[in-house]
Amino acid sequence: MTAAPSDSVVLAWTRLERAHRAALGGVQTRLKKAGLPSLEWYDVLLELERAGPAGLRPFELQKAMLFAQYNLSRLIDRMEAAGLVARSAIELDGRGQVLHTTRAGRALRRRTWPTYAEAIQHAVGRHFSEAEARTLASLLGRLHRAVD
Amino acid sequence: MTAAPSDSVVLAWTRLERAHRAALGGVQTRLKKAGLPSLEWYDVLLELERAGPAGLRPFELQKAMLFAQYNLSRLIDRMEAAGLVARSAIELDGRGQVLHTTRAGRALRRRTWPTYAEAIQHAVGRHFSEAEARTLASLLGRLHRAVD
DNA sequence: TAGAGTTAAATGCATGTGCATCAAACTTGA
DNA sequence: TCAAGTTTGATGCACATGCATTTAACTCTA
């Protein structure tokens, strides 16, 4: 049995929803206007690049992005069809595969960043001081790490 | 031309995404397990109840919830079909309509709240002190209010 | 007050998502 | 070592969403 949430908690939750929708909408609109791929695609490319030459297994990517399994499976389908990522079999686990970005995928991500950065600044950055941004990031980080 | 976002800003944005997904996932799972309606349905019912006897026009609800117009239109279709909300014509504006909750809608919202509250506490509340929750709510509030 | 422009809401069609389930490979334990 | 259970990833089907467009009503201007 959990205690009832305080008013501040309920407010924080509600605003998390709304703030997220507001910021997301703003960012997506800007990316779309620039003819760039969606945020999800960017995130996949970034996570894969960060993973380095070892690449990432789909289930690892799934955990990192908090994506549903079936959802990620089909997202990778589309990105593979677009030539941005590559699946390759892995010898240690016959079920599994490893994902890598392609040259085109890395190029696209690089090309996307300036617009994305500007969108982030517009949707989020300009509303906060440096200290506030740090506080916000720190508080939100706790929620991310606590996935049950 | 906007300045480049600082690292803290980018981190805050990233964590907003992930924290939202984490918290949302947790809450939705709990509602689903209890056989209760989705968050969106709850939010619509709540907003309409808050609006009092005057009800709300779809476009007002849309702005409050940051929902896409076509999306809300069909969401209301479904909730109307389920007998939870009612559309009624408005005399001042022949295009428009007003939305109200039905008795069944209000009953459902009331019945949902305990589970929802517990889910909020689990997904959000338990990770923060009272002061932190207030800080978080306050920071997030700025993003919501700044929809362009 | 007619016509152009705007706003409110709905909808056809393509695409994306959720749920359940599946198949195949791995692990565990008697 | 074999059967039961688990993990990885894909997929059929229903439903939801996004985009573009439509219809109807309102507003504003000349």
Short mmCIF file of C-alpha atoms (C1' of nucleotides) in Angstrom, two decimals:
data_model
loop_
_atom_site.label_atom_id
_atom_site.label_comp_id
_atom_site.label_asym_id
_atom_site.label_seq_id
_atom_site.Cartn_x
_atom_site.Cartn_y
_atom_site.Cartn_z
CA MET A 1 0.00 0.00 0.00
CA THR A 2 1.39 3.36 -1.05
CA ALA A 3 0.70 6.65 0.65
CA ALA A 4 -1.47 9.18 -1.14
CA PRO A 5 0.49 11.63 -3.27
CA SER A 6 0.73 15.18 -1.99
CA ASP A 7 -0.68 18.05 -4.00
CA SER A 8 2.81 19.02 -5.09
CA VAL A 9 3.44 15.55 -6.38
CA VAL A 10 0.22 15.49 -8.35
CA LEU A 11 1.06 18.88 -9.75
CA ALA A 12 4.55 17.76 -10.67
CA TRP A 13 3.10 14.75 -12.46
CA THR A 14 0.52 16.78 -14.33
CA ARG A 15 3.08 19.29 -15.41
CA LEU A 16 5.49 16.61 -16.45
CA GLU A 17 2.81 15.47 -18.88
CA ARG A 18 2.02 18.90 -20.18
CA ALA A 19 5.58 20.19 -20.27
CA HIS A 20 6.64 17.14 -22.14
CA ARG A 21 3.88 17.49 -24.68
CA ALA A 22 4.63 21.18 -25.13
CA ALA A 23 8.37 20.73 -25.56
CA LEU A 24 8.03 17.65 -27.71
CA GLY A 25 5.53 19.31 -29.97
CA GLY A 26 7.80 22.29 -30.44
CA VAL A 27 10.83 20.21 -31.25
CA GLN A 28 9.00 17.89 -33.61
CA THR A 29 7.49 20.75 -35.51
CA ARG A 30 10.89 22.27 -36.11
CA LEU A 31 12.44 19.04 -37.24
CA LYS A 32 9.56 18.37 -39.57
CA LYS A 33 9.65 21.82 -41.04
CA ALA A 34 13.30 21.29 -41.85
CA GLY A 35 12.49 18.00 -43.57
CA LEU A 36 14.50 16.07 -41.01
CA PRO A 37 13.71 12.66 -39.53
CA SER A 38 11.78 12.21 -36.31
CA LEU A 39 13.23 12.39 -32.85
CA GLU A 40 13.04 8.65 -32.43
CA TRP A 41 15.18 8.11 -35.45
CA TYR A 42 17.70 10.60 -34.14
CA ASP A 43 17.74 8.91 -30.76
CA VAL A 44 18.33 5.50 -32.26
CA LEU A 45 21.17 6.82 -34.36
CA LEU A 46 22.71 8.58 -31.39
CA GLU A 47 22.48 5.60 -29.07
CA LEU A 48 24.02 3.36 -31.68
CA GLU A 49 26.84 5.78 -32.37
CA ARG A 50 27.51 6.09 -28.67
CA ALA A 51 27.74 2.34 -28.36
CA GLY A 52 30.76 2.44 -30.64
CA PRO A 53 31.99 -0.36 -32.87
CA ALA A 54 30.39 -3.02 -30.68
CA GLY A 55 26.96 -1.77 -31.62
CA LEU A 56 23.91 -2.55 -29.55
CA ARG A 57 21.55 -5.45 -29.30
CA PRO A 58 17.93 -4.52 -29.90
CA PHE A 59 16.96 -5.38 -26.35
CA GLU A 60 19.68 -3.11 -25.00
CA LEU A 61 18.53 -0.26 -27.17
CA GLN A 62 15.03 -0.96 -26.03
CA LYS A 63 16.00 -0.58 -22.41
CA ALA A 64 18.01 2.56 -23.06
CA MET A 65 15.16 4.23 -24.91
CA LEU A 66 12.32 2.71 -22.89
CA PHE A 67 10.74 1.56 -26.10
CA ALA A 68 8.32 -1.31 -26.41
CA GLN A 69 9.88 -4.37 -27.96
CA TYR A 70 7.51 -4.72 -30.90
CA ASN A 71 7.73 -1.04 -31.45
CA LEU A 72 11.48 -1.00 -31.66
CA SER A 73 11.47 -4.03 -33.91
CA ARG A 74 9.40 -2.18 -36.46
CA LEU A 75 11.23 1.09 -36.01
CA ILE A 76 14.44 -0.71 -36.91
CA ASP A 77 12.66 -2.25 -39.90
CA ARG A 78 11.91 1.21 -41.21
CA MET A 79 15.34 2.62 -40.49
CA GLU A 80 16.97 -0.37 -42.09
CA ALA A 81 14.78 0.07 -45.15
CA ALA A 82 15.89 3.70 -45.23
CA GLY A 83 19.49 2.56 -45.14
CA LEU A 84 20.32 4.23 -41.83
CA VAL A 85 21.01 1.24 -39.63
CA ALA A 86 22.13 -2.31 -40.28
CA ARG A 87 21.23 -5.51 -38.49
CA SER A 88 23.83 -8.22 -38.32
CA ALA A 89 23.72 -11.68 -36.81
CA ILE A 90 25.76 -12.35 -33.72
CA GLU A 91 27.65 -15.55 -33.17
CA LEU A 92 27.29 -15.79 -29.40
CA ASP A 93 23.52 -15.88 -29.49
CA GLY A 94 21.67 -17.42 -32.39
CA ARG A 95 18.50 -15.53 -31.59
CA GLY A 96 20.15 -12.17 -31.44
CA GLN A 97 21.53 -9.52 -33.66
CA VAL A 98 23.57 -6.39 -33.35
CA LEU A 99 22.63 -3.00 -34.65
CA HIS A 100 25.00 -0.50 -36.19
CA THR A 101 24.55 2.80 -37.89
CA THR A 102 25.46 3.02 -41.53
CA ARG A 103 27.57 5.80 -42.99
CA ALA A 104 24.34 7.38 -44.24
CA GLY A 105 22.84 7.10 -40.77
CA ARG A 106 25.76 8.88 -39.16
CA ALA A 107 25.70 11.56 -41.83
CA LEU A 108 22.01 12.13 -41.30
CA ARG A 109 22.41 12.41 -37.56
CA ARG A 110 25.21 14.92 -37.95
CA ARG A 111 23.15 16.93 -40.39
CA THR A 112 20.19 16.90 -38.01
CA TRP A 113 21.95 18.11 -34.92
CA PRO A 114 22.09 21.88 -35.62
CA THR A 115 18.34 22.08 -36.16
CA TYR A 116 17.67 19.79 -33.24
CA ALA A 117 19.95 21.83 -30.97
CA GLU A 118 18.20 25.00 -31.91
CA ALA A 119 14.84 23.38 -31.25
CA ILE A 120 15.96 22.23 -27.82
CA GLN A 121 17.17 25.67 -26.97
CA HIS A 122 13.90 27.16 -28.10
CA ALA A 123 11.65 24.62 -26.42
CA VAL A 124 13.59 24.20 -23.20
CA GLY A 125 16.82 26.12 -22.87
CA ARG A 126 15.60 29.65 -23.15
CA HIS A 127 13.24 29.19 -20.21
CA PHE A 128 15.94 28.33 -17.68
CA SER A 129 19.11 29.62 -16.16
CA GLU A 130 22.08 27.31 -16.19
CA ALA A 131 21.51 26.42 -12.55
CA GLU A 132 17.84 25.72 -13.12
CA ALA A 133 18.60 23.48 -16.06
CA ARG A 134 20.96 21.50 -13.86
CA THR A 135 18.37 21.20 -11.13
CA LEU A 136 15.72 20.09 -13.55
CA ALA A 137 17.99 17.53 -15.17
CA SER A 138 18.96 16.18 -11.79
CA LEU A 139 15.38 15.82 -10.55
CA LEU A 140 14.19 14.21 -13.77
CA GLY A 141 17.13 11.85 -13.74
CA ARG A 142 15.74 10.19 -10.66
CA LEU A 143 12.57 9.25 -12.45
CA HIS A 144 14.41 7.73 -15.33
CA ARG A 145 16.61 5.59 -13.18
CA ALA A 146 13.65 4.24 -11.24
CA VAL A 147 11.91 2.16 -13.86
CA ASP A 148 10.29 -0.83 -12.22
CA MET B 1 18.84 32.74 -34.56
CA THR B 2 18.93 31.03 -31.20
CA ALA B 3 22.03 30.37 -29.14
CA ALA B 4 23.26 26.81 -28.82
CA PRO B 5 21.85 24.94 -25.84
CA SER B 6 24.23 24.25 -22.98
CA ASP B 7 25.02 20.70 -21.94
CA SER B 8 22.72 21.06 -18.96
CA VAL B 9 19.88 22.09 -21.20
CA VAL B 10 20.40 19.16 -23.53
CA LEU B 11 20.57 16.85 -20.54
CA ALA B 12 17.38 18.32 -19.10
CA TRP B 13 15.63 17.81 -22.42
CA THR B 14 16.82 14.24 -22.77
CA ARG B 15 15.79 13.39 -19.27
CA LEU B 16 12.44 15.05 -19.74
CA GLU B 17 11.84 12.58 -22.52
CA ARG B 18 13.02 9.56 -20.61
CA ALA B 19 11.49 10.54 -17.29
CA HIS B 20 8.19 11.13 -18.98
CA ARG B 21 8.28 7.80 -20.73
CA ALA B 22 9.24 6.02 -17.53
CA ALA B 23 6.58 7.65 -15.40
CA LEU B 24 3.89 7.39 -18.04
CA GLY B 25 4.62 3.76 -18.62
CA GLY B 26 4.35 3.01 -14.94
CA VAL B 27 1.09 4.84 -14.51
CA GLN B 28 -0.50 3.37 -17.62
CA THR B 29 0.43 -0.14 -16.65
CA ARG B 30 -1.24 0.25 -13.28
CA LEU B 31 -4.40 1.70 -14.71
CA LYS B 32 -4.59 -1.04 -17.29
CA LYS B 33 -4.04 -3.78 -14.76
CA ALA B 34 -6.95 -2.41 -12.77
CA GLY B 35 -9.14 -2.45 -15.87
CA LEU B 36 -9.50 1.31 -15.79
CA PRO B 37 -9.62 3.70 -18.73
CA SER B 38 -6.57 5.42 -20.15
CA LEU B 39 -5.00 8.57 -18.81
CA GLU B 40 -6.36 10.62 -21.67
CA TRP B 41 -9.87 9.63 -20.83
CA TYR B 42 -9.27 10.55 -17.22
CA ASP B 43 -7.83 13.90 -18.21
CA VAL B 44 -10.75 14.73 -20.44
CA LEU B 45 -13.21 13.84 -17.70
CA LEU B 46 -11.29 15.89 -15.17
CA GLU B 47 -10.97 18.95 -17.37
CA LEU B 48 -14.66 18.84 -18.17
CA GLU B 49 -15.64 18.46 -14.55
CA ARG B 50 -13.40 21.35 -13.62
CA ALA B 51 -15.07 23.51 -16.20
CA GLY B 52 -18.29 23.19 -14.25
CA PRO B 53 -21.81 23.47 -15.66
CA ALA B 54 -20.64 25.65 -18.54
CA GLY B 55 -18.72 22.73 -19.98
CA LEU B 56 -15.90 23.23 -22.45
CA ARG B 57 -15.72 23.73 -26.18
CA PRO B 58 -13.57 21.16 -27.96
CA PHE B 59 -11.03 23.78 -28.99
CA GLU B 60 -10.67 24.92 -25.39
CA LEU B 61 -10.13 21.38 -24.21
CA GLN B 62 -7.67 20.95 -27.02
CA LYS B 63 -5.64 23.90 -25.82
CA ALA B 64 -5.77 22.82 -22.21
CA MET B 65 -4.58 19.32 -23.01
CA LEU B 66 -2.29 20.23 -25.89
CA PHE B 67 -4.05 17.70 -28.02
CA ALA B 68 -4.20 17.74 -31.80
CA GLN B 69 -7.57 18.80 -33.11
CA TYR B 70 -8.36 15.71 -35.15
CA ASN B 71 -7.11 13.61 -32.32
CA LEU B 72 -9.41 15.17 -29.80
CA SER B 73 -12.32 14.96 -32.19
CA ARG B 74 -11.97 11.22 -32.38
CA LEU B 75 -11.20 10.81 -28.72
CA ILE B 76 -14.50 12.50 -27.96
CA ASP B 77 -16.20 10.23 -30.48
CA ARG B 78 -15.03 7.24 -28.52
CA MET B 79 -15.88 8.65 -25.13
CA GLU B 80 -19.28 9.68 -26.34
CA ALA B 81 -19.87 6.21 -27.70
CA ALA B 82 -18.89 4.88 -24.29
CA GLY B 83 -21.45 7.18 -22.69
CA LEU B 84 -18.92 9.19 -20.68
CA VAL B 85 -19.23 12.60 -22.29
CA ALA B 86 -21.97 14.37 -24.20
CA ARG B 87 -21.72 16.82 -27.04
CA SER B 88 -24.36 19.48 -27.30
CA ALA B 89 -24.89 22.22 -29.81
CA ILE B 90 -24.28 25.79 -28.74
CA GLU B 91 -26.51 28.63 -29.78
CA LEU B 92 -23.89 31.38 -29.96
CA ASP B 93 -21.80 29.59 -32.53
CA GLY B 94 -23.37 27.32 -35.10
CA ARG B 95 -20.10 25.55 -35.81
CA GLY B 96 -19.42 24.80 -32.21
CA GLN B 97 -20.48 22.47 -29.49
CA VAL B 98 -20.03 22.14 -25.79
CA LEU B 99 -18.78 19.09 -24.00
CA HIS B 100 -20.02 17.83 -20.67
CA THR B 101 -19.39 14.75 -18.62
CA THR B 102 -22.26 12.39 -18.09
CA ARG B 103 -23.17 10.93 -14.74
CA ALA B 104 -21.40 7.74 -15.83
CA GLY B 105 -18.36 9.76 -16.80
CA ARG B 106 -18.14 11.40 -13.42
CA ALA B 107 -18.63 8.11 -11.67
CA LEU B 108 -15.87 6.52 -13.68
CA ARG B 109 -13.47 9.34 -12.94
CA ARG B 110 -14.19 9.10 -9.24
CA ARG B 111 -13.69 5.36 -9.31
CA THR B 112 -10.40 5.76 -11.16
CA TRP B 113 -8.81 8.27 -8.87
CA PRO B 114 -7.60 5.98 -6.04
CA THR B 115 -5.68 3.76 -8.43
CA TYR B 116 -4.40 6.73 -10.37
CA ALA B 117 -3.27 8.45 -7.19
CA GLU B 118 -1.40 5.41 -6.06
CA ALA B 119 0.23 5.12 -9.47
CA ILE B 120 1.35 8.75 -9.35
CA GLN B 121 2.82 8.25 -5.94
CA HIS B 122 4.64 5.17 -7.10
CA ALA B 123 5.89 6.61 -10.38
CA VAL B 124 6.72 10.10 -9.16
CA GLY B 125 5.97 10.89 -5.54
CA ARG B 126 8.12 8.40 -3.80
CA HIS B 127 11.24 9.72 -5.48
CA PHE B 128 10.98 13.25 -4.14
CA SER B 129 10.74 15.21 -0.95
CA GLU B 130 7.94 17.70 -0.69
CA ALA B 131 10.28 20.57 -1.48
CA GLU B 132 11.72 18.80 -4.48
CA ALA B 133 8.27 18.06 -5.85
CA ARG B 134 7.44 21.74 -5.57
CA THR B 135 10.65 22.72 -7.34
CA LEU B 136 10.05 20.24 -10.10
CA ALA B 137 6.46 21.34 -10.59
CA SER B 138 7.54 24.94 -10.71
CA LEU B 139 10.27 24.39 -13.29
CA LEU B 140 8.07 22.24 -15.48
CA GLY B 141 5.30 24.77 -15.26
CA ARG B 142 7.39 27.22 -17.21
CA LEU B 143 7.60 24.92 -20.15
CA HIS B 144 3.92 24.34 -20.25
CA ARG B 145 3.08 28.01 -20.21
CA ALA B 146 5.48 28.72 -23.04
CA VAL B 147 3.75 27.00 -25.93
CA ASP B 148 4.43 28.92 -29.09
"C1'" DT C 1 -23.67 43.41 -47.57
"C1'" DA C 2 -20.97 40.51 -50.72
"C1'" DG C 3 -16.76 38.31 -50.91
"C1'" DA C 4 -12.34 36.96 -48.91
"C1'" DG C 5 -10.33 35.21 -45.04
"C1'" DT C 6 -10.52 32.73 -40.69
"C1'" DT C 7 -12.02 29.38 -37.28
"C1'" DA C 8 -14.44 25.02 -35.51
"C1'" DA C 9 -14.86 20.49 -36.10
"C1'" DA C 10 -14.98 16.11 -38.91
"C1'" DT C 11 -13.05 12.68 -42.00
"C1'" DG C 12 -10.47 9.59 -45.80
"C1'" DC C 13 -6.37 7.51 -46.15
"C1'" DA C 14 -1.80 6.07 -44.99
"C1'" DT C 15 1.11 5.02 -41.27
"C1'" DG C 16 2.20 3.83 -36.39
"C1'" DT C 17 1.09 1.46 -32.03
"C1'" DG C 18 -0.67 -2.06 -28.68
"C1'" DC C 19 -1.80 -6.61 -27.66
"C1'" DA C 20 -1.35 -11.16 -28.05
"C1'" DT C 21 1.09 -14.73 -29.79
"C1'" DC C 22 4.68 -17.14 -32.13
"C1'" DA C 23 9.13 -19.32 -33.38
"C1'" DA C 24 13.58 -20.04 -32.43
"C1'" DA C 25 17.48 -20.11 -29.49
"C1'" DC C 26 19.17 -20.23 -24.94
"C1'" DT C 27 19.26 -21.78 -19.77
"C1'" DT C 28 18.28 -24.52 -15.93
"C1'" DG C 29 17.63 -28.38 -13.12
"C1'" DA C 30 16.37 -33.13 -12.08
"C1'" DT D 1 20.68 -34.82 -21.36
"C1'" DC D 2 16.11 -33.84 -22.00
"C1'" DA D 3 12.00 -31.41 -20.72
"C1'" DA D 4 10.31 -27.11 -18.82
"C1'" DG D 5 11.00 -22.44 -18.57
"C1'" DT D 6 13.00 -18.09 -20.21
"C1'" DT D 7 14.71 -14.72 -23.45
"C1'" DT D 8 15.07 -12.52 -28.08
"C1'" DG D 9 12.90 -10.81 -31.74
"C1'" DA D 10 9.03 -10.82 -35.32
"C1'" DT D 11 4.24 -10.52 -36.74
"C1'" DG D 12 -1.23 -10.67 -37.52
"C1'" DC D 13 -4.78 -7.98 -36.36
"C1'" DA D 14 -7.35 -4.31 -34.35
"C1'" DC D 15 -7.15 0.29 -33.05
"C1'" DA D 16 -5.03 5.02 -32.74
"C1'" DT D 17 -2.59 8.89 -34.90
"C1'" DG D 18 -0.88 12.18 -38.44
"C1'" DC D 19 -1.64 14.65 -42.53
"C1'" DA D 20 -4.29 16.81 -45.66
"C1'" DT D 21 -8.56 18.25 -46.87
"C1'" DT D 22 -13.45 19.29 -46.29
"C1'" DT D 23 -17.68 21.45 -44.66
"C1'" DA D 24 -19.96 24.77 -42.35
"C1'" DA D 25 -20.22 28.86 -39.74
"C1'" DC D 26 -18.33 33.04 -38.31
"C1'" DT D 27 -15.66 37.75 -38.99
"C1'" DC D 28 -13.85 41.45 -41.23
"C1'" DT D 29 -13.25 44.79 -44.85
"C1'" DA D 30 -14.26 47.50 -48.75
#
